[in-house]
XYZ file of C-alpha atoms in Angstrom:
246
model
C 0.000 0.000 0.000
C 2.840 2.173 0.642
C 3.658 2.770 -3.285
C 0.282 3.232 -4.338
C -0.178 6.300 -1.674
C 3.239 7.150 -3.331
C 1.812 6.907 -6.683
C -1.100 9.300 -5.612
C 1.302 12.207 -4.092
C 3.524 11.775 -7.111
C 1.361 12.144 -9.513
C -1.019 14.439 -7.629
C -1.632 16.626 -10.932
C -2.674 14.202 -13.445
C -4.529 10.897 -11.480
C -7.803 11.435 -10.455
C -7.935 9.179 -6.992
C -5.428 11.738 -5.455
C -6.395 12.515 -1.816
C -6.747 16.212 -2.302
C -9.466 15.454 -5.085
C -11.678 13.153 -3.421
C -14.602 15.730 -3.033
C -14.237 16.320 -6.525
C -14.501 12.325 -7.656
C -16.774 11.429 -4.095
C -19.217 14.829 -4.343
C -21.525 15.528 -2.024
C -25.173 13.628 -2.330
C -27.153 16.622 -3.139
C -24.449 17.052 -6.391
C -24.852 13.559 -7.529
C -26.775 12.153 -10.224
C -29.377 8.794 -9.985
C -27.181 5.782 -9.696
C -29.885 3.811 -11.873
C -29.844 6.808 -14.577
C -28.353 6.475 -17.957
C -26.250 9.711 -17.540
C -23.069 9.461 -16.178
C -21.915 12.929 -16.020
C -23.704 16.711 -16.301
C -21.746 19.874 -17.371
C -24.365 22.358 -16.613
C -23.559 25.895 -17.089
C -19.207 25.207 -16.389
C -16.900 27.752 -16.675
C -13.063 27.295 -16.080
C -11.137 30.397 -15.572
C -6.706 31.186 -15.324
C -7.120 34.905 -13.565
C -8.597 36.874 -15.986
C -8.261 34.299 -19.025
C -11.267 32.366 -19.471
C -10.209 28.930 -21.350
C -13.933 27.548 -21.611
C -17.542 29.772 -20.650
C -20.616 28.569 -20.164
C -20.584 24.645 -21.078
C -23.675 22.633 -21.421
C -23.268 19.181 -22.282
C -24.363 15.518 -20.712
C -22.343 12.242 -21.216
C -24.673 8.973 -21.103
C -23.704 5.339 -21.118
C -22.083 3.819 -24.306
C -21.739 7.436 -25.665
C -18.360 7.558 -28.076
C -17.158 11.198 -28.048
C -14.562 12.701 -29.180
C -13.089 16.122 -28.727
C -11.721 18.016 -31.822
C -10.048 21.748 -32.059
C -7.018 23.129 -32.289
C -3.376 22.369 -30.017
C -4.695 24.941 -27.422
C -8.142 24.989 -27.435
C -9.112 23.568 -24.414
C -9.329 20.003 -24.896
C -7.407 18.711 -22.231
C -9.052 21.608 -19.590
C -12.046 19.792 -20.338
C -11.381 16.462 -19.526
C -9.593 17.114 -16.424
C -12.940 19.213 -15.422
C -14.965 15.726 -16.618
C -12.182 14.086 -14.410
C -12.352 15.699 -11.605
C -9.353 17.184 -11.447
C -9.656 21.276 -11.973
C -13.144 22.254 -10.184
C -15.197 24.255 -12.542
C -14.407 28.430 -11.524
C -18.928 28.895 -12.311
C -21.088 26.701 -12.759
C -21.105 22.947 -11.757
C -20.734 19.094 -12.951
C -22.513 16.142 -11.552
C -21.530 12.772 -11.633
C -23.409 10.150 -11.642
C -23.386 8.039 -7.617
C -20.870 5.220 -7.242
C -19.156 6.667 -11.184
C -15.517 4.571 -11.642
C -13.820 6.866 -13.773
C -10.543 5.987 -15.870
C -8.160 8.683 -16.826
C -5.302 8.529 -19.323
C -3.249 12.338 -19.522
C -0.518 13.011 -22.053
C 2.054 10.602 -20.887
C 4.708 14.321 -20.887
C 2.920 15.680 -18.249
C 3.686 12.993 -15.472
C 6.644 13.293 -13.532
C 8.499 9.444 -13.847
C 11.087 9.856 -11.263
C 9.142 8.205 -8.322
C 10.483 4.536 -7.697
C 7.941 2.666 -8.869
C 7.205 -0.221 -11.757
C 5.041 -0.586 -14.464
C 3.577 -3.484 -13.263
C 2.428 -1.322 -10.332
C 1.384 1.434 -11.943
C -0.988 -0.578 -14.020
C -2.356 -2.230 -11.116
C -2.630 1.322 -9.203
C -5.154 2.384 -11.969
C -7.973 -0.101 -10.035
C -7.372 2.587 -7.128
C -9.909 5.048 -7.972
C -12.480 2.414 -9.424
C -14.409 0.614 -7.088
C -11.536 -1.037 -4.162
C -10.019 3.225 -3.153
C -9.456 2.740 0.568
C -9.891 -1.103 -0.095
C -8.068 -4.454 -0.801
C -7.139 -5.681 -4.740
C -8.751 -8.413 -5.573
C -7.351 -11.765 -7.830
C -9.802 -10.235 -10.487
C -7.670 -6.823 -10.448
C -4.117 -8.660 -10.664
C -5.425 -11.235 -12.979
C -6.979 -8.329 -15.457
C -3.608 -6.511 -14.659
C -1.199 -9.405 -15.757
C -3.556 -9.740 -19.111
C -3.682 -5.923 -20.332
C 0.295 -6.563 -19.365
C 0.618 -9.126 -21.767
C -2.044 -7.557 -24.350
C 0.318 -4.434 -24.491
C 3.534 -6.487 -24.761
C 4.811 -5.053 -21.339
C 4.648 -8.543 -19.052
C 8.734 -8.368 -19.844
C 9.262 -4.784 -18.635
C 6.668 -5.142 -15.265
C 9.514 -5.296 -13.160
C 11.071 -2.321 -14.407
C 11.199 1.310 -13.129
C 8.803 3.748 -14.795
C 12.031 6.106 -15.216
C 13.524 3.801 -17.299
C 10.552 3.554 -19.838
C 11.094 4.813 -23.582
C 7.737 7.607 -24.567
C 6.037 3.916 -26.641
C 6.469 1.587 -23.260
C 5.536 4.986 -21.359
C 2.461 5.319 -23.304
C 1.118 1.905 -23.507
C 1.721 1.475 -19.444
C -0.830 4.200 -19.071
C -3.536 2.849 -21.083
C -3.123 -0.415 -19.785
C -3.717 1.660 -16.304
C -6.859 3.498 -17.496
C -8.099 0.041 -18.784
C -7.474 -1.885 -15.704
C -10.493 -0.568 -13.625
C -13.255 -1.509 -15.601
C -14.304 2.556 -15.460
C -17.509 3.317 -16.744
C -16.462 6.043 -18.183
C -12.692 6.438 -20.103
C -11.208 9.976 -20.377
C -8.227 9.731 -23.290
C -6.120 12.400 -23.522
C -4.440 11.593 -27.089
C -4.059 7.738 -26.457
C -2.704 7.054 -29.952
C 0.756 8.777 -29.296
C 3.532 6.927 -29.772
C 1.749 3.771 -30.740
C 2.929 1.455 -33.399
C 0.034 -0.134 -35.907
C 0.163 -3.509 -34.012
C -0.155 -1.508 -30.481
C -2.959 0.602 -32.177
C -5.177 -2.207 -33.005
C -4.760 -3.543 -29.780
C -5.753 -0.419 -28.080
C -9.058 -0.566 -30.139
C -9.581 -3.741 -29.549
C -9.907 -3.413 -25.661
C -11.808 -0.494 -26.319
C -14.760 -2.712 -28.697
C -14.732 -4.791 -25.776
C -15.971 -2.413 -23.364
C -18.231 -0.061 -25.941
C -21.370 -1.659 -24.727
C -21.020 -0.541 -21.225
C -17.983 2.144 -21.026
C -18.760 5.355 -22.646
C -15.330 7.104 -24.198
C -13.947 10.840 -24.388
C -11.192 10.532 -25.734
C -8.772 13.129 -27.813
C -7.376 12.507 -31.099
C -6.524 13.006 -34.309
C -6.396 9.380 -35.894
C -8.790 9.318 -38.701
C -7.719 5.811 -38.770
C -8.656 5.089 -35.284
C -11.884 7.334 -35.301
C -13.403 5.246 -38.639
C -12.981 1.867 -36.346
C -16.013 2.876 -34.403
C -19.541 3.746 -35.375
C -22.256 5.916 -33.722
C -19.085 8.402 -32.698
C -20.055 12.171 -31.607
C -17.723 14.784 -32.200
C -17.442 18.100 -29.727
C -15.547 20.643 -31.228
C -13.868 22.587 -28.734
C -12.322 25.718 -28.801
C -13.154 30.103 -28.860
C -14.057 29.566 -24.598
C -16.523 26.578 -25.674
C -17.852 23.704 -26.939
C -20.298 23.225 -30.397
């Protein structure tokens, strides 16, 4: 337990179970949605403000189960703000955004903006990604380290589980933090540009675990793959940028 509580100070900016941002994830009852609803999160009337620089004004949008969206725009526009708002991790500055009760959330952030130097493995960090979905303050289960030791294999990183994060080229980098998103079963997956640094083999294994959990997860996710996009159907695009969202 001690490395996963170093996990969540280390990476305090980026993973949404960190201590400091459980009244974001856990809100209180009167700002959570109907467990038995389809709608997993609200953005009603969200504003997120730098000073006197407004990045995104006045945001109305809903995310249900099994939606596919994806967030378009230019490098700049506010993409990643808004998913780390959905996340959990920057409270809105007006406005507000309910989740829905008992929501297990998976985040993957641009793999640059995480610190590596903390002593811990990949194998570990994977397995820290069930922290924050369902067992937070509880034990892992066989079912986490068995689903842990197959998204290890799926992502051709079952040799490297042993090794230190710091050592990890940007591709091994990447592909430990998807296999993290993907290891708690989230019901809802927030992808911060999860193609990067993927080869084609590693890409069609990424979409493969992601058809597996389309009927049940719904997916945010950032990116500019036309190729990846055109592998799903039914797919909304959110075009994001100018302080909102059309």
């Amino acid at each position: 337990r001690k490395w996963v509580a170093g996990v969540r100070t280390h990476c305090r900016n980026e993973l949404p179970h960190d201590a400091r941002l459980l009244k974001k994830i856990f809100p209180p009852a009167n700002n959570l949605l109907p467990a038995d609803g389809d709608t997993l999160l609200e953005i009603d009337n969200a504003c997120l403000s730098y000073g006197q620089r407004h990045v995104l004004c006045h945001l109305h949008r809903t995310v249900k189960s099994a939606d596919f969206i994806v967030l378009t725009g230019a490098n700049g526009g506010g993409k990643t703000t808004l998913l780390r708002l959905m996340a959990g991790l920057l409270p809105p500055t007006a406005g507000s955004i309910r989740r829905r009760e008992g929501l297990a959330v998976g985040y993957l952030p641009q793999y640059r903006h995480i610190d590596r130097r903390f002593p811990t493995t990949v194998r570990e960090t994977v397995l820290s990604g069930c922290f924050g979905t369902g067992c937070l303050g509880g034990s892992l289960t066989a079912a986490h380290r068995s689903e842990t030791d197959r998204l290890l294999q799926i992502f051709h990183l079952s040799d490297l589980a042993s090794r230190p994060i710091a050592e990890l080229s940007g591709g091994q980098w990447q592909r430990t933090l998807i296999a993290r998103a993907l290891a708690g079963q989230a019901d809802l997956l927030l992808l911060d540009e999860p193609d990067t640094h993927l080869d084609t083999l590693m890409k069609t294994r990424f979409i493969d675990e992601l058809k597996l959990r389309r009927a049940t997860t719904a997916i945010v996710m950032v990116s500019h793959d036309e190729a990846l996009l055109s592998a799903f159907g039914d797919v909304q695009e959110w075009h994001v940028g100018e302080g909102g969202v059309s």
